[in-house]
């Protein structure tokens, strides 16, 4: 069981917006702004999409945005495109013994 | 070009040992924290360990603490993961990763596969 909880799957049509949630506790997501999001296509290494809750690395489309409320962080993808179909993982620093944790991952299907 | 290349993945019997290597290029290796992240077949990502830029601080996930040791050689631009007392549940693709942002990875290697089976 992953430390952070994500929905197993979400879907949307091209052009639509979707949001993926990532729920933790006050020891990780709720207590720190060290939440990041990663995209992973099948057979490929992950790619960072968001860091420090809301920041986009250079080169990442502004269709990707992050937010946080309480113990839940969210990744929103607007204007869905076929190439967005992938697995998405959240991650957070934790004050627990594990130091850093990932969510279980969410499979995004573009219909 | 910033690049991380892992090596050392292999088939090993339960209880055995293995050493993974990560060769870095294209950036000043000694300036960065580095991490190992693994992914079991068909499963999600799991952070395994990280090491401070000068090697003076190391952190581990609970499931590997006491069995795995992370180290680095800044003169060789390399990081290592010494794994011992391996278990079937350690079977995974192991990624070498650069920590550029606070507690986030910006560069990943292509991964090396470790299979623990008799």
CSV table of C-alpha atoms in Angstrom, one decimal:
chain,number,residue,atom,x,y,z
A,1,UNK,CA,0.0,0.0,0.0
A,2,UNK,CA,1.4,3.4,-1.1
A,3,UNK,CA,1.9,6.2,1.4
A,4,UNK,CA,0.1,8.6,-0.8
A,5,UNK,CA,-3.3,7.8,-2.3
A,6,UNK,CA,-4.2,8.4,-5.9
A,7,UNK,CA,-7.1,7.3,-8.0
A,8,UNK,CA,-6.2,4.2,-10.1
A,9,UNK,CA,-7.5,5.7,-13.3
A,10,UNK,CA,-9.0,8.8,-14.8
A,11,UNK,CA,-10.1,9.6,-18.3
A,12,UNK,CA,-11.1,12.5,-20.5
A,13,UNK,CA,-11.7,13.5,-24.1
A,14,UNK,CA,-9.3,15.6,-26.2
A,15,UNK,CA,-9.6,19.2,-25.3
A,16,UNK,CA,-11.2,18.6,-21.9
A,17,UNK,CA,-9.5,19.1,-18.5
A,18,UNK,CA,-8.9,16.5,-15.8
A,19,UNK,CA,-7.6,16.6,-12.3
A,20,UNK,CA,-5.7,13.9,-10.5
A,21,UNK,CA,-5.7,13.9,-6.7
A,22,UNK,CA,-3.0,12.8,-4.3
A,23,UNK,CA,-3.9,12.5,-0.6
A,24,UNK,CA,-1.5,12.1,2.2
A,25,UNK,CA,-1.2,13.3,5.8
A,26,UNK,CA,0.1,16.2,7.8
A,27,UNK,CA,3.4,14.4,7.9
A,28,UNK,CA,3.9,14.7,4.1
A,29,UNK,CA,1.6,16.5,1.7
A,30,UNK,CA,-0.2,18.6,4.3
A,31,UNK,CA,2.9,19.6,6.2
A,32,UNK,CA,5.3,20.7,3.4
A,33,UNK,CA,5.3,22.2,0.0
A,34,UNK,CA,7.6,19.5,-1.4
A,35,UNK,CA,5.1,17.8,-3.7
A,36,UNK,CA,6.1,16.8,-7.2
A,37,UNK,CA,4.4,15.1,-10.1
A,38,UNK,CA,5.8,12.8,-12.7
A,39,UNK,CA,4.6,11.5,-16.1
A,40,UNK,CA,5.6,8.0,-17.2
A,41,UNK,CA,4.9,6.5,-20.6
A,42,UNK,CA,5.0,2.7,-21.0
A,43,UNK,CA,8.6,1.4,-21.0
A,44,UNK,CA,10.0,4.8,-20.4
A,45,UNK,CA,11.6,6.6,-17.5
A,46,UNK,CA,9.5,9.1,-15.6
A,47,UNK,CA,9.5,12.8,-16.4
A,48,UNK,CA,9.0,15.6,-13.9
A,49,UNK,CA,6.0,17.8,-14.6
A,50,UNK,CA,5.6,19.8,-11.4
A,51,UNK,CA,7.8,20.5,-8.4
A,52,UNK,CA,7.2,22.3,-5.1
A,53,UNK,CA,3.4,21.9,-5.5
A,54,UNK,CA,2.9,24.5,-8.3
A,55,UNK,CA,6.2,25.0,-10.2
A,56,UNK,CA,6.7,23.8,-13.8
A,57,UNK,CA,10.2,22.9,-15.0
A,58,UNK,CA,11.4,24.6,-18.2
A,59,UNK,CA,10.0,22.8,-21.2
A,60,UNK,CA,6.8,21.5,-19.6
A,61,UNK,CA,3.6,22.7,-21.2
A,62,UNK,CA,1.6,25.3,-19.3
A,63,UNK,CA,-1.4,22.9,-19.7
A,64,UNK,CA,-0.1,21.2,-16.6
A,65,UNK,CA,-0.7,22.9,-13.3
A,66,UNK,CA,-0.5,21.9,-9.6
A,67,UNK,CA,-2.2,22.9,-6.4
A,68,UNK,CA,-2.7,21.8,-2.8
A,69,UNK,CA,-5.4,22.1,-0.2
A,70,UNK,CA,-4.8,20.6,3.2
A,71,UNK,CA,-3.5,17.0,2.9
A,72,UNK,CA,-4.4,16.7,-0.8
A,73,UNK,CA,-2.4,17.8,-3.8
A,74,UNK,CA,-3.8,17.9,-7.3
A,75,UNK,CA,-2.5,17.9,-10.8
A,76,UNK,CA,-4.7,19.4,-13.5
A,77,UNK,CA,-4.2,18.9,-17.2
A,78,UNK,CA,-6.1,21.2,-19.4
A,79,UNK,CA,-6.7,20.9,-23.2
A,80,UNK,CA,-6.1,17.1,-23.1
A,81,UNK,CA,-4.1,15.7,-25.9
A,82,UNK,CA,-3.5,12.2,-27.0
A,83,UNK,CA,0.2,12.3,-25.9
A,84,UNK,CA,-0.9,13.0,-22.4
A,85,UNK,CA,-2.1,9.4,-22.0
A,86,UNK,CA,0.4,8.0,-19.5
A,87,UNK,CA,0.8,7.1,-15.8
A,88,UNK,CA,1.1,9.9,-13.4
A,89,UNK,CA,2.7,9.8,-9.9
A,90,UNK,CA,2.8,12.2,-7.1
A,91,UNK,CA,5.6,12.3,-4.6
A,92,UNK,CA,6.3,14.2,-1.3
A,93,UNK,CA,8.9,14.7,1.3
A,94,UNK,CA,7.8,13.0,4.6
A,95,UNK,CA,8.9,13.7,8.1
A,96,UNK,CA,8.4,10.0,8.7
A,97,UNK,CA,11.3,7.5,8.6
A,98,UNK,CA,10.9,6.9,4.9
A,99,UNK,CA,12.0,10.5,3.9
A,100,UNK,CA,10.3,10.5,0.6
A,101,UNK,CA,7.1,8.8,-0.7
A,102,UNK,CA,5.3,8.2,-4.0
A,103,UNK,CA,1.6,7.7,-4.7
A,104,UNK,CA,0.4,4.5,-6.3
A,105,UNK,CA,0.0,6.1,-9.7
A,106,UNK,CA,-2.9,7.1,-11.9
A,107,UNK,CA,-3.5,5.8,-15.4
A,108,UNK,CA,-4.8,8.6,-17.6
A,109,UNK,CA,-6.7,7.5,-20.7
A,110,UNK,CA,-7.5,10.0,-23.4
A,111,UNK,CA,-10.7,8.8,-25.0
B,1,UNK,CA,23.9,16.5,-22.6
B,2,UNK,CA,22.9,15.6,-19.0
B,3,UNK,CA,22.9,11.8,-18.8
B,4,UNK,CA,22.7,9.1,-16.2
B,5,UNK,CA,23.5,5.5,-17.1
B,6,UNK,CA,22.9,2.6,-14.8
B,7,UNK,CA,24.5,-0.8,-14.9
B,8,UNK,CA,24.9,-3.9,-12.8
B,9,UNK,CA,21.4,-5.3,-12.9
B,10,UNK,CA,21.2,-9.1,-13.0
B,11,UNK,CA,19.4,-12.2,-12.0
B,12,UNK,CA,20.4,-13.1,-8.4
B,13,UNK,CA,19.2,-15.8,-6.0
B,14,UNK,CA,17.4,-14.8,-2.8
B,15,UNK,CA,19.8,-13.9,-0.1
B,16,UNK,CA,22.4,-12.9,-2.6
B,17,UNK,CA,24.1,-9.6,-3.2
B,18,UNK,CA,24.5,-7.2,-6.1
B,19,UNK,CA,26.1,-3.8,-6.7
B,20,UNK,CA,24.5,-1.3,-9.0
B,21,UNK,CA,26.4,1.6,-10.6
B,22,UNK,CA,25.3,4.9,-12.0
B,23,UNK,CA,27.6,6.9,-14.3
B,24,UNK,CA,26.8,10.6,-14.6
B,25,UNK,CA,27.8,13.0,-17.3
B,26,UNK,CA,27.0,16.5,-18.6
B,27,UNK,CA,26.7,18.2,-15.3
B,28,UNK,CA,28.7,18.9,-12.1
B,29,UNK,CA,28.0,15.7,-10.3
B,30,UNK,CA,29.4,16.8,-7.0
B,31,UNK,CA,26.8,19.6,-6.7
B,32,UNK,CA,23.8,17.4,-6.5
B,33,UNK,CA,22.0,15.0,-4.2
B,34,UNK,CA,21.3,11.8,-6.0
B,35,UNK,CA,18.6,9.1,-5.5
B,36,UNK,CA,17.8,5.5,-6.4
B,37,UNK,CA,14.1,4.9,-7.3
B,38,UNK,CA,12.7,1.4,-8.2
B,39,UNK,CA,9.7,0.1,-10.0
B,40,UNK,CA,8.6,-3.5,-9.5
B,41,UNK,CA,7.0,-5.2,-12.6
B,42,UNK,CA,3.6,-3.7,-13.3
B,43,UNK,CA,3.8,-1.6,-10.1
B,44,UNK,CA,4.4,2.0,-9.2
B,45,UNK,CA,7.5,4.0,-8.3
B,46,UNK,CA,9.2,3.5,-4.9
B,47,UNK,CA,11.9,5.8,-3.7
B,48,UNK,CA,14.8,3.7,-2.3
B,49,UNK,CA,17.6,5.9,-1.1
B,50,UNK,CA,19.4,9.1,-1.6
B,51,UNK,CA,22.8,10.6,-0.8
B,52,UNK,CA,24.0,14.2,-0.2
B,53,UNK,CA,26.3,15.8,-2.8
B,54,UNK,CA,29.4,15.2,-0.5
B,55,UNK,CA,28.3,11.8,0.7
B,56,UNK,CA,27.9,12.8,4.3
B,57,UNK,CA,24.1,12.2,4.5
B,58,UNK,CA,22.2,9.2,3.4
B,59,UNK,CA,18.5,8.2,3.7
B,60,UNK,CA,16.7,4.9,3.0
B,61,UNK,CA,13.2,3.6,2.7
B,62,UNK,CA,12.4,1.4,5.7
B,63,UNK,CA,12.2,-1.8,3.6
B,64,UNK,CA,15.9,-1.7,2.6
B,65,UNK,CA,17.5,0.0,5.6
B,66,UNK,CA,20.2,-2.3,6.9
B,67,UNK,CA,20.4,-4.3,3.6
B,68,UNK,CA,21.2,-1.6,1.1
B,69,UNK,CA,24.0,0.9,1.1
B,70,UNK,CA,24.2,4.0,-1.1
B,71,UNK,CA,27.6,5.6,-1.9
B,72,UNK,CA,29.2,7.9,-4.4
B,73,UNK,CA,32.6,8.7,-5.9
B,74,UNK,CA,32.6,12.3,-7.0
B,75,UNK,CA,36.0,11.9,-8.7
B,76,UNK,CA,34.5,9.2,-10.9
B,77,UNK,CA,31.1,11.0,-11.3
B,78,UNK,CA,29.4,7.8,-10.1
B,79,UNK,CA,26.9,6.6,-7.5
B,80,UNK,CA,26.5,3.1,-6.3
B,81,UNK,CA,23.9,0.9,-4.6
B,82,UNK,CA,25.2,-2.1,-2.7
B,83,UNK,CA,22.4,-4.5,-2.2
B,84,UNK,CA,22.6,-7.5,0.1
B,85,UNK,CA,20.3,-10.1,1.6
B,86,UNK,CA,18.1,-9.7,-1.5
B,87,UNK,CA,14.5,-10.8,-1.5
B,88,UNK,CA,12.0,-11.6,-4.2
B,89,UNK,CA,10.2,-8.3,-3.5
B,90,UNK,CA,13.4,-6.4,-4.4
B,91,UNK,CA,12.8,-7.4,-8.0
B,92,UNK,CA,12.4,-4.2,-10.0
B,93,UNK,CA,13.8,-1.7,-12.5
B,94,UNK,CA,16.2,0.5,-10.5
B,95,UNK,CA,16.5,4.1,-11.7
B,96,UNK,CA,19.4,6.4,-10.9
B,97,UNK,CA,18.0,9.9,-10.4
B,98,UNK,CA,19.3,13.5,-9.9
B,99,UNK,CA,17.7,15.6,-7.2
B,100,UNK,CA,17.7,19.1,-8.5
B,101,UNK,CA,14.7,20.7,-6.8
B,102,UNK,CA,14.0,20.3,-3.1
B,103,UNK,CA,13.0,16.6,-2.8
B,104,UNK,CA,12.2,16.2,-6.5
B,105,UNK,CA,14.0,14.5,-9.4
B,106,UNK,CA,14.7,16.3,-12.6
B,107,UNK,CA,16.8,13.7,-14.5
B,108,UNK,CA,16.4,10.0,-14.7
B,109,UNK,CA,18.5,7.2,-16.1
B,110,UNK,CA,17.1,4.5,-18.3
B,111,UNK,CA,17.0,1.9,-15.5
B,112,UNK,CA,18.7,-1.4,-14.8
B,113,UNK,CA,16.7,-4.6,-14.1
B,114,UNK,CA,17.3,-6.6,-10.9
B,115,UNK,CA,15.6,-10.0,-10.7
B,116,UNK,CA,15.7,-11.9,-7.4
B,117,UNK,CA,14.7,-15.5,-8.1
B,118,UNK,CA,15.9,-19.1,-7.5
